[in-house]
Coordinates of C-alpha atoms in Angstrom, one line a residue:
X7 CA 0.0 0.0 0.0
X8 CA 2.9 2.3 0.6
X9 CA 5.0 3.8 -2.2
X10 CA 8.4 4.6 -0.7
X11 CA 10.5 7.5 -1.9
X12 CA 14.3 7.1 -1.9
X13 CA 16.1 10.5 -2.2
X14 CA 19.4 9.1 -3.4
X15 CA 17.9 6.9 -6.0
X16 CA 15.6 9.7 -7.3
X17 CA 18.4 12.3 -7.5
X18 CA 21.8 10.5 -7.8
X19 CA 23.4 13.5 -9.5
X20 CA 22.5 15.7 -6.4
X21 CA 24.2 13.3 -4.0
X22 CA 27.2 12.9 -6.2
X23 CA 27.9 16.6 -5.4
X24 CA 27.1 16.4 -1.7
X25 CA 23.4 17.1 -1.4
X26 CA 20.8 19.7 -2.0
X27 CA 21.5 23.5 -1.9
X28 CA 18.2 24.4 -0.2
X29 CA 14.9 23.2 1.1
X30 CA 11.8 25.4 1.3
X31 CA 8.5 24.0 2.6
X32 CA 5.5 23.7 4.9
X33 CA 5.7 20.3 6.5
X34 CA 2.6 18.7 8.0
X35 CA 2.0 19.3 11.7
X36 CA 0.9 16.3 13.7
X37 CA 1.6 15.4 17.4
X38 CA 3.4 12.1 17.9
X39 CA 0.6 10.0 19.4
X40 CA -1.7 11.1 16.5
X41 CA 1.0 10.0 14.0
X42 CA 0.9 6.5 15.5
X43 CA -2.9 6.5 15.5
X44 CA -3.3 7.6 11.9
X45 CA -0.2 6.1 10.2
X46 CA 0.6 3.1 12.4
X47 CA 3.1 1.9 14.9
X48 CA 5.6 0.8 12.3
X49 CA 5.7 4.2 10.6
X50 CA 6.4 6.0 13.9
X51 CA 9.1 3.4 14.9
X52 CA 10.8 4.0 11.5
X53 CA 10.8 7.8 12.0
X54 CA 12.4 7.3 15.5
X55 CA 14.9 4.8 14.1
X56 CA 16.2 7.3 11.5
X57 CA 16.2 10.2 14.0
X58 CA 18.2 9.1 17.1
X59 CA 17.2 12.3 19.0
X60 CA 13.5 11.6 18.6
X61 CA 10.9 9.8 20.7
X62 CA 7.4 8.8 19.6
X63 CA 6.0 11.9 21.3
X64 CA 7.4 14.5 18.9
X65 CA 5.6 16.5 16.3
X66 CA 6.1 15.0 12.8
X67 CA 7.4 18.3 11.5
X68 CA 10.6 17.8 13.5
X69 CA 11.4 14.8 11.3
X70 CA 11.2 17.0 8.2
X71 CA 13.7 19.4 9.7
X72 CA 16.0 16.5 10.6
X73 CA 15.7 14.8 7.2
X74 CA 16.1 18.1 5.2
X75 CA 19.2 19.0 7.1
X76 CA 20.8 15.6 6.6
X77 CA 20.5 15.8 2.8
X78 CA 21.6 19.4 2.5
X79 CA 25.1 20.0 1.1
X80 CA 27.7 21.9 3.0
X81 CA 26.7 25.6 3.0
X82 CA 23.1 24.6 2.1
X83 CA 20.1 26.4 3.6
X84 CA 16.7 25.2 4.7
X85 CA 13.6 27.3 5.5
X86 CA 10.6 25.6 6.9
X87 CA 7.4 26.4 8.7
X88 CA 6.8 24.5 11.9
X89 CA 4.4 24.3 14.8
X90 CA 5.5 26.4 17.7
X91 CA 6.5 23.2 19.5
X92 CA 9.6 23.1 17.3
X93 CA 11.4 25.1 20.0
X94 CA 9.8 23.2 22.9
X95 CA 10.2 20.0 24.8
X96 CA 11.0 16.7 23.0
X97 CA 10.2 18.2 19.6
X98 CA 13.0 20.8 20.0
X99 CA 15.5 18.1 20.9
X100 CA 14.5 16.0 17.9
X101 CA 14.9 18.9 15.5
X102 CA 16.6 22.2 16.2
X103 CA 18.8 21.1 19.1
X104 CA 20.1 18.1 17.0
X105 CA 20.7 20.4 14.0
X106 CA 22.8 22.9 16.0
X107 CA 24.8 20.0 17.6
X108 CA 25.5 18.8 14.1
X109 CA 27.0 22.1 13.0
X110 CA 23.9 24.0 11.9
X111 CA 23.2 27.6 12.6
X112 CA 19.7 29.2 12.8
X113 CA 19.9 32.3 10.6
X114 CA 16.4 33.6 10.8
X115 CA 13.3 32.9 12.9
X116 CA 9.9 34.2 13.7
X117 CA 9.3 32.3 16.9
X118 CA 5.5 32.8 17.2
X119 CA 3.6 33.9 14.1
X120 CA -0.2 33.8 13.9
X121 CA -1.3 31.5 11.1
X122 CA -2.8 33.6 8.4
X123 CA -5.5 31.0 7.6
X124 CA -8.6 30.0 9.5
X125 CA -6.9 27.7 12.0
X126 CA -6.4 29.4 15.4
X127 CA -2.7 28.3 15.8
X128 CA 0.7 29.9 16.2
X129 CA 3.5 28.7 14.0
X130 CA 7.3 29.2 13.8
X131 CA 9.3 30.2 10.7
X132 CA 12.9 28.9 10.9
X133 CA 15.9 29.0 8.6
X134 CA 18.9 26.8 9.3
X135 CA 22.3 27.0 7.5
X136 CA 24.6 24.0 7.3
X137 CA 28.1 25.4 7.9
X138 CA 29.6 28.7 9.1
X139 CA 27.2 31.6 8.7
X140 CA 29.0 35.0 8.6
X141 CA 26.1 37.4 9.2
X142 CA 24.1 38.2 12.3
X143 CA 21.0 36.1 12.5
X144 CA 17.5 37.8 12.7
X145 CA 15.1 36.8 15.4
X146 CA 11.5 38.2 15.3
X147 CA 12.7 41.1 13.1
X148 CA 15.7 42.0 15.2
X149 CA 19.4 41.3 14.6
X150 CA 20.9 39.1 17.4
X151 CA 24.3 37.6 18.1
X152 CA 22.9 34.2 18.3
X153 CA 19.6 32.2 18.0
X154 CA 19.4 29.1 20.2
X155 CA 17.3 26.0 19.7
X156 CA 14.7 27.6 22.0
X157 CA 14.4 30.3 19.3
X158 CA 15.7 32.8 21.8
X159 CA 18.9 34.9 21.8
X160 CA 20.5 33.0 24.7
X161 CA 23.9 31.6 23.8
X162 CA 23.4 28.2 25.5
X163 CA 21.4 25.5 23.9
X164 CA 22.5 22.9 26.5
X165 CA 20.1 20.0 26.9
X166 CA 19.2 19.5 30.6
X167 CA 19.7 16.0 31.7
X168 CA 17.6 13.8 33.9
X169 CA 18.6 13.5 37.5
X170 CA 18.3 10.3 39.4
X171 CA 17.5 12.2 42.5
X172 CA 14.2 13.1 40.8
X173 CA 13.4 9.7 39.4
X174 CA 10.1 7.9 40.2
X175 CA 8.6 11.1 41.6
X176 CA 6.4 12.6 38.9
X177 CA 3.9 10.5 36.9
X178 CA 1.2 10.6 34.3
X179 CA -2.2 9.3 35.3
X180 CA -4.2 6.5 33.6
X181 CA -5.7 6.2 30.2
X182 CA -9.1 4.4 30.5
X183 CA -10.1 4.4 26.8
X184 CA -13.8 3.9 27.2
X185 CA -16.4 6.4 28.4
X186 CA -18.3 3.5 29.9
X187 CA -15.8 3.2 32.8
X188 CA -17.1 6.5 34.2
X189 CA -20.1 6.7 36.6
X190 CA -21.9 9.5 38.3
X191 CA -21.6 9.9 42.2
X192 CA -25.1 8.3 42.9
X193 CA -24.3 5.1 40.9
X194 CA -20.8 5.1 42.4
X195 CA -22.1 5.1 45.9
X196 CA -24.5 2.2 45.1
X197 CA -21.6 0.2 43.5
X198 CA -19.3 0.8 46.4
X199 CA -22.0 -0.2 49.0
X200 CA -22.7 -3.4 47.1
X201 CA -19.0 -4.4 46.8
X202 CA -18.4 -4.8 50.5
X203 CA -14.6 -4.8 50.0
X204 CA -11.8 -2.5 50.8
X205 CA -10.2 -3.0 47.4
X206 CA -10.5 0.3 45.5
X207 CA -12.4 -0.4 42.2
X208 CA -14.8 2.5 42.2
X209 CA -12.9 5.7 43.0
X210 CA -13.1 9.5 42.3
X211 CA -11.7 10.3 38.8
X212 CA -9.7 13.5 38.9
X213 CA -9.2 15.5 35.6
X214 CA -7.3 18.6 34.7
X215 CA -10.6 20.4 34.4
X216 CA -11.5 19.5 38.0
X217 CA -8.3 21.0 39.2
X218 CA -8.6 24.2 37.2
X219 CA -12.3 25.0 37.2
X220 CA -13.6 23.7 40.5
X221 CA -13.0 25.9 43.6
X222 CA -12.5 22.8 45.7
X223 CA -10.3 21.1 43.0
X224 CA -12.2 17.9 43.7
X225 CA -13.3 15.1 41.2
X226 CA -16.8 15.5 39.8
X227 CA -17.3 11.9 38.8
X228 CA -16.1 8.4 39.6
X229 CA -14.5 5.6 37.5
X230 CA -14.5 1.8 37.6
X231 CA -10.9 0.5 37.5
X232 CA -10.1 -3.2 37.5
X233 CA -6.3 -2.5 37.5
X234 CA -4.4 -5.4 36.1
X235 CA -6.8 -8.1 37.2
X236 CA -7.9 -11.1 35.1
X237 CA -11.5 -11.3 34.0
X238 CA -12.5 -13.9 36.6
X239 CA -11.3 -11.8 39.5
X240 CA -13.1 -8.7 38.3
X241 CA -16.3 -10.6 37.6
X242 CA -16.4 -12.6 40.9
X243 CA -15.3 -9.9 43.3
X244 CA -17.3 -7.0 41.9
X245 CA -20.2 -8.4 39.8
X246 CA -22.3 -5.2 39.7
X247 CA -19.3 -3.0 38.6
X248 CA -18.2 -5.7 36.1
X249 CA -21.7 -5.9 34.6
X250 CA -21.7 -2.1 34.1
X251 CA -18.4 -2.4 32.2
X252 CA -19.9 -5.3 30.1
X253 CA -22.8 -3.1 29.2
X254 CA -21.0 0.1 28.5
X255 CA -17.4 -0.7 27.5
X256 CA -17.2 -4.2 25.9
X257 CA -18.7 -3.6 22.5
X258 CA -16.7 -0.4 22.0
X259 CA -13.4 -2.1 22.9
X260 CA -14.1 -5.1 20.7
X261 CA -14.5 -2.7 17.8
X262 CA -10.8 -1.8 18.2
X263 CA -9.7 -5.3 17.2
X264 CA -7.9 -4.0 14.0
X265 CA -6.0 -1.1 15.5
X266 CA -5.5 -2.3 19.1
X267 CA -5.9 -6.0 19.3
X268 CA -4.5 -6.4 22.8
X269 CA -6.8 -3.7 24.1
X270 CA -9.7 -5.3 22.4
X271 CA -8.9 -8.6 24.1
X272 CA -8.5 -7.1 27.6
X273 CA -11.6 -4.9 27.2
X274 CA -12.3 -4.6 31.0
X275 CA -8.9 -3.1 31.7
X276 CA -7.6 0.4 31.1
X277 CA -5.3 1.1 28.2
X278 CA -2.7 2.4 30.7
X279 CA -3.0 1.8 34.5
X280 CA -0.2 3.9 35.9
X281 CA 1.1 1.0 38.0
X282 CA 4.4 2.9 38.9
X283 CA 2.4 5.8 40.2
X284 CA 0.2 3.8 42.5
X285 CA 3.1 1.7 43.8
X286 CA 4.9 4.9 44.7
X287 CA 1.7 6.1 46.5
X288 CA 1.6 3.0 48.7
X289 CA -1.4 1.5 46.8
X290 CA 0.4 -1.4 45.1
X291 CA -2.0 -3.9 46.8
X292 CA -4.6 -2.9 44.2
X293 CA -2.5 -4.8 41.6
X294 CA -1.9 -8.5 41.3
X295 CA 1.2 -9.5 43.3
X296 CA 1.4 -5.9 44.6
X297 CA 1.9 -4.9 48.2
X298 CA 0.5 -2.0 50.2
X299 CA 3.1 0.5 51.3
X300 CA 3.3 3.5 53.6
X301 CA 3.2 6.0 50.9
X302 CA 1.6 9.4 51.6
X303 CA -1.9 10.6 52.4
X304 CA -1.9 13.4 49.8
X305 CA 0.0 14.2 46.6
X306 CA 0.7 17.2 44.5
X307 CA -1.2 17.4 41.2
X308 CA -1.2 19.8 38.2
X309 CA -3.2 19.8 35.0
X310 CA -1.0 18.7 32.3
X311 CA -2.1 21.4 29.9
X312 CA -2.7 24.7 31.7
X313 CA -1.8 28.3 32.1
X314 CA -2.4 28.4 35.8
X315 CA 1.1 27.2 36.9
X316 CA -0.7 25.7 39.9
X317 CA 0.2 22.6 41.9
X318 CA -2.6 21.4 44.3
X319 CA -2.6 19.0 47.2
X320 CA -5.2 16.3 46.6
X321 CA -6.0 12.9 48.3
X322 CA -4.0 10.0 46.9
X323 CA -7.0 7.5 46.9
X324 CA -8.4 8.4 43.5
X325 CA -7.9 7.6 39.8
X326 CA -5.8 10.3 38.1
X327 CA -6.5 11.0 34.5
X328 CA -3.5 11.0 32.1
X329 CA -4.0 14.8 31.7
X330 CA -3.1 15.2 35.4
X331 CA 0.6 15.1 36.4
X332 CA 1.1 13.7 39.9
X333 CA 4.2 14.4 42.1
X334 CA 4.5 11.8 44.9
X335 CA 5.1 14.3 47.7
X336 CA 3.1 15.9 50.5
X337 CA 5.9 18.3 51.5
X338 CA 5.3 22.0 51.6
X339 CA 9.0 22.6 50.9
X340 CA 8.6 20.7 47.6
X341 CA 5.4 22.6 46.9
X342 CA 7.2 25.9 47.5
X343 CA 9.9 25.2 45.0
X344 CA 7.5 23.8 42.3
X345 CA 5.0 26.7 42.8
X346 CA 7.7 29.4 42.5
X347 CA 8.6 31.4 39.4
X348 CA 12.1 29.9 39.8
X349 CA 10.7 26.5 38.8
X350 CA 8.4 28.0 36.2
X351 CA 11.2 29.9 34.5
X352 CA 12.6 26.4 33.7
X353 CA 9.3 24.7 33.1
X354 CA 8.0 27.2 30.5
X355 CA 11.4 27.0 28.8
X356 CA 11.5 23.2 28.4
X357 CA 7.9 22.1 28.2
X358 CA 5.7 22.0 25.2
X359 CA 3.0 24.6 24.7
X360 CA -0.6 24.6 23.4
X361 CA -1.6 28.2 22.4
X362 CA -1.2 30.2 25.6
X363 CA -1.0 27.1 27.9
X364 CA 1.9 25.0 28.9
X365 CA 2.1 21.2 28.5
X366 CA 3.8 20.1 31.8
X367 CA 6.1 17.1 31.3
X368 CA 7.4 14.8 34.1
X369 CA 10.5 14.2 32.0
X370 CA 11.2 17.7 30.6
X371 CA 10.0 19.8 33.5
X372 CA 10.5 17.7 36.7
X373 CA 13.1 15.0 36.1
X374 CA 15.7 17.6 35.0
X375 CA 14.9 20.2 37.6
X376 CA 17.7 20.7 40.3
X377 CA 16.0 21.4 43.7
X378 CA 17.8 23.3 46.4
X379 CA 20.1 21.3 48.6
X380 CA 18.1 21.4 51.7
X381 CA 14.4 21.6 52.8
X382 CA 14.6 24.7 54.9
X383 CA 12.0 25.8 57.5
X384 CA 11.4 29.0 55.6
X385 CA 10.4 27.1 52.5
X386 CA 7.9 25.1 54.5
X387 CA 6.3 28.0 56.2
X388 CA 6.2 30.2 53.2
X389 CA 4.7 27.5 51.1
X390 CA 2.0 26.8 53.7
X391 CA 1.0 30.4 53.9
X392 CA 0.9 30.7 50.1
X393 CA -1.2 27.6 49.8
X394 CA -3.7 28.6 52.6
X395 CA -4.1 32.1 51.1
X396 CA -4.8 30.6 47.7
X397 CA -7.4 28.2 49.1
X398 CA -9.1 31.1 50.9
X399 CA -9.2 33.2 47.7
X400 CA -10.7 30.3 45.7
X401 CA -13.4 29.8 48.4
X402 CA -14.2 33.4 49.0
X403 CA -14.5 34.2 45.2
X404 CA -16.1 30.9 44.3
X405 CA -13.9 30.5 41.3
X406 CA -11.4 27.9 40.0
X407 CA -7.6 28.3 39.5
X408 CA -8.0 29.4 35.8
X409 CA -10.2 32.4 36.8
X410 CA -8.0 33.2 39.8
X411 CA -4.8 33.1 37.6
X412 CA -6.4 35.5 35.1
X413 CA -7.2 37.9 38.0
X414 CA -3.6 37.8 39.4
X415 CA -2.1 38.6 36.0
X416 CA -4.6 41.3 35.1
X417 CA -2.8 44.7 35.5
X418 CA -6.2 46.5 35.8
X419 CA -7.4 44.5 38.8
X420 CA -6.2 46.0 42.1
X421 CA -8.6 44.3 44.6
X422 CA -7.0 44.1 48.0
X423 CA -7.2 40.3 48.2
X424 CA -5.5 39.9 44.8
X425 CA -2.8 42.5 45.7
X426 CA -2.1 40.6 48.9
X427 CA -1.8 37.3 47.0
X428 CA 0.7 38.9 44.6
X429 CA 2.8 39.8 47.7
X430 CA 2.7 36.1 48.6
X431 CA 4.0 35.3 45.2
X432 CA 6.9 37.7 45.7
X433 CA 7.7 36.2 49.1
X434 CA 7.6 32.7 47.8
X435 CA 10.0 33.4 44.9
X436 CA 12.4 35.3 47.2
X437 CA 12.4 32.4 49.7
X438 CA 13.1 29.8 47.1
X439 CA 15.9 32.0 45.5
X440 CA 17.4 32.3 49.0
X441 CA 17.4 28.5 49.4
X442 CA 19.6 28.3 46.3
X443 CA 21.9 31.0 47.7
X444 CA 21.2 33.3 44.7
X445 CA 20.2 36.4 46.6
X446 CA 22.3 38.6 44.3
X447 CA 19.6 38.2 41.6
X448 CA 17.1 41.0 41.5
X449 CA 13.8 39.4 40.6
X450 CA 12.0 42.7 39.8
X451 CA 8.4 41.4 40.2
X452 CA 6.0 43.4 38.1
X453 CA 3.7 43.0 35.1
X454 CA 6.0 41.9 32.3
X455 CA 5.6 40.9 28.7
X456 CA 7.0 37.3 28.7
X457 CA 8.8 35.8 25.8
X458 CA 7.3 32.3 26.1
X459 CA 3.7 33.3 25.3
X460 CA 2.2 34.7 22.1
X461 CA 1.6 38.4 21.7
X462 CA -1.6 39.7 23.2
X463 CA -1.7 36.9 25.8
X464 CA 1.8 37.3 27.3
X465 CA 1.5 39.8 30.2
X466 CA 2.0 38.2 33.5
X467 CA 2.8 39.2 37.1
X468 CA 6.2 37.5 37.3
X469 CA 9.9 38.1 37.5
X470 CA 11.6 40.2 34.8
X471 CA 13.0 38.8 31.6
X472 CA 16.6 39.6 32.7
X473 CA 16.0 37.7 36.0
X474 CA 14.4 34.8 34.2
X475 CA 17.3 34.4 31.9
X476 CA 19.8 34.5 34.7
X477 CA 17.8 32.0 36.7
X478 CA 17.6 29.7 33.7
X479 CA 21.4 29.8 33.1
X480 CA 22.1 29.0 36.8
X481 CA 19.6 26.2 36.9
X482 CA 21.0 24.7 33.7
X483 CA 24.5 24.9 35.2
X484 CA 23.3 23.3 38.4
X485 CA 21.6 20.6 36.5
X486 CA 24.8 19.5 34.8
X487 CA 26.8 19.8 38.1
X488 CA 24.3 17.5 39.9
X489 CA 24.4 15.1 37.0
X490 CA 28.2 15.0 37.1
X491 CA 28.0 14.3 40.9
X492 CA 25.7 11.4 40.3
X493 CA 27.9 10.0 37.6
X494 CA 31.0 10.4 39.9
X495 CA 29.1 8.4 42.6
X496 CA 28.4 5.6 40.1
X497 CA 24.7 6.0 40.5
X498 CA 24.0 6.0 36.8
X499 CA 26.1 2.8 36.4
X500 CA 24.0 1.2 39.1
X501 CA 20.9 2.2 37.2
X502 CA 22.3 0.8 33.9
X503 CA 23.1 -2.5 35.7
X504 CA 19.6 -2.8 37.0
X505 CA 17.9 -2.1 33.7
X506 CA 20.3 -4.4 31.7
X507 CA 19.8 -7.5 34.0
X508 CA 16.1 -7.3 34.9
X509 CA 15.6 -11.1 35.1
X510 CA 18.4 -11.9 37.5
X511 CA 17.1 -10.3 40.6
X512 CA 14.1 -8.1 41.4
X513 CA 15.1 -4.9 43.1
X514 CA 12.9 -3.2 45.7
X515 CA 12.1 0.4 45.4
X516 CA 14.3 2.7 47.4
X517 CA 13.0 3.1 51.0
X518 CA 11.8 6.5 52.2
X519 CA 10.7 7.9 55.5
X520 CA 7.0 8.0 54.6
X521 CA 7.0 11.8 54.5
X522 CA 7.9 11.7 50.8
X523 CA 9.9 14.9 51.3
X524 CA 12.0 15.2 48.1
X525 CA 14.9 16.9 50.0
X526 CA 15.4 13.9 52.2
X527 CA 16.4 11.5 49.5
X528 CA 18.0 13.6 46.8
X529 CA 21.4 12.1 47.4
X530 CA 22.8 15.7 47.6
X531 CA 24.9 16.6 50.7
X532 CA 23.8 19.6 52.7
X533 CA 26.0 22.6 52.5
X534 CA 29.1 22.3 54.6
X535 CA 29.0 18.5 54.9
X536 CA 31.4 16.0 53.2

């Protein structure tokens, strides 16, 4: 059915002289998981095989950049349109970052350009030269000394590396794949009372919308979840819940036999059940051969796609949607750091974006983020005050986080309660900055036009652009220093050994003190210690 195209066979005379002089084009835009769904698993696997910097989560336009650059001649030039994600997250690494590492130079870019057609999207216009370019590049109409793979004028395009200290802490939720798994509260209560068991099969189902739109940040519906059970266990232990899934899920799932045969066969189970998350939360007993653990009573959660920059403490005993990112910690010190503009300077830089919202990533935003060395009392108390004030605001105003965020960033709004909350933002950022020992940075809180959001939607009450860039540079340097410390301690060798010999011996998860305080097990020595 496919008709392959082989560049070298089609244009042998071009490759005899080293490649093409130029590429100009408008590649298709399609997010990675959609590529797999529409074009198949084999096609996505082939793209990733040819592009070693890519994962299956990148936008397909990144592969056009990579392929075009590869078959350019020396001193050749490419100019392509791209989705704005070309400078963000994993798509950036699979395209612009790799091209610069291979000797390319970005000579011209419009980082966020409103698409002139009917689609309400922002695109990027990027030119890349293969070789040494002897003129100043132009970024958003202005000459600069350099254009980085983030499509900014920063000189460094270093790729942040994952830190083992942050591993197994931030997770995606579940993917049910079947609306019939969801039940309203009244039916959920009936199913729970009929079950007569402490095994959690009918639980609140928390979505990103619940977090951002509901003043209480609580789930509005429930979900039936049979975890990794076989069909006999699900049917015999919970017959009423099982029958509901038979009536409302089975026929839909059996219709997926051509595209997802395994999912069709196991129609009573979720497509992805987030086993690692629930093991970390101390709820491993819900799975076959799993054991209950101490875990924590509450966790930090954030909507995966959001402009709120808001982490929320929520109960652990619920089903988390895949559009909710869960951090397995109940520490207010960890909350302080994650909630601060110090963290968000980094998160906005490395995450993907969807219009004026950020797509928070456990891998790109959390796993690479270097926390302060110690959990200080000041962080704990400041975080608690910030959290309590925000909860009071949500309750008094009867609004969700999205509405509250818009109010905080609205220059025209000077209500006393909003003004007071802005002061809490300033105190939180300064406390976190002090925990790093970077008190020489003047954060200059005010209403600033930020570079990471499209024009017209980019004014926020935050730190200045100069401060943001300085914080970014120091965090990136600290990230590499921490990684080098872990390598020197042989921690990455131990990880490789465990992953390369999984059948020899099962290793238990690292023990923690039950408080899930990230600072207690980061393998980073406090200041002054050896």
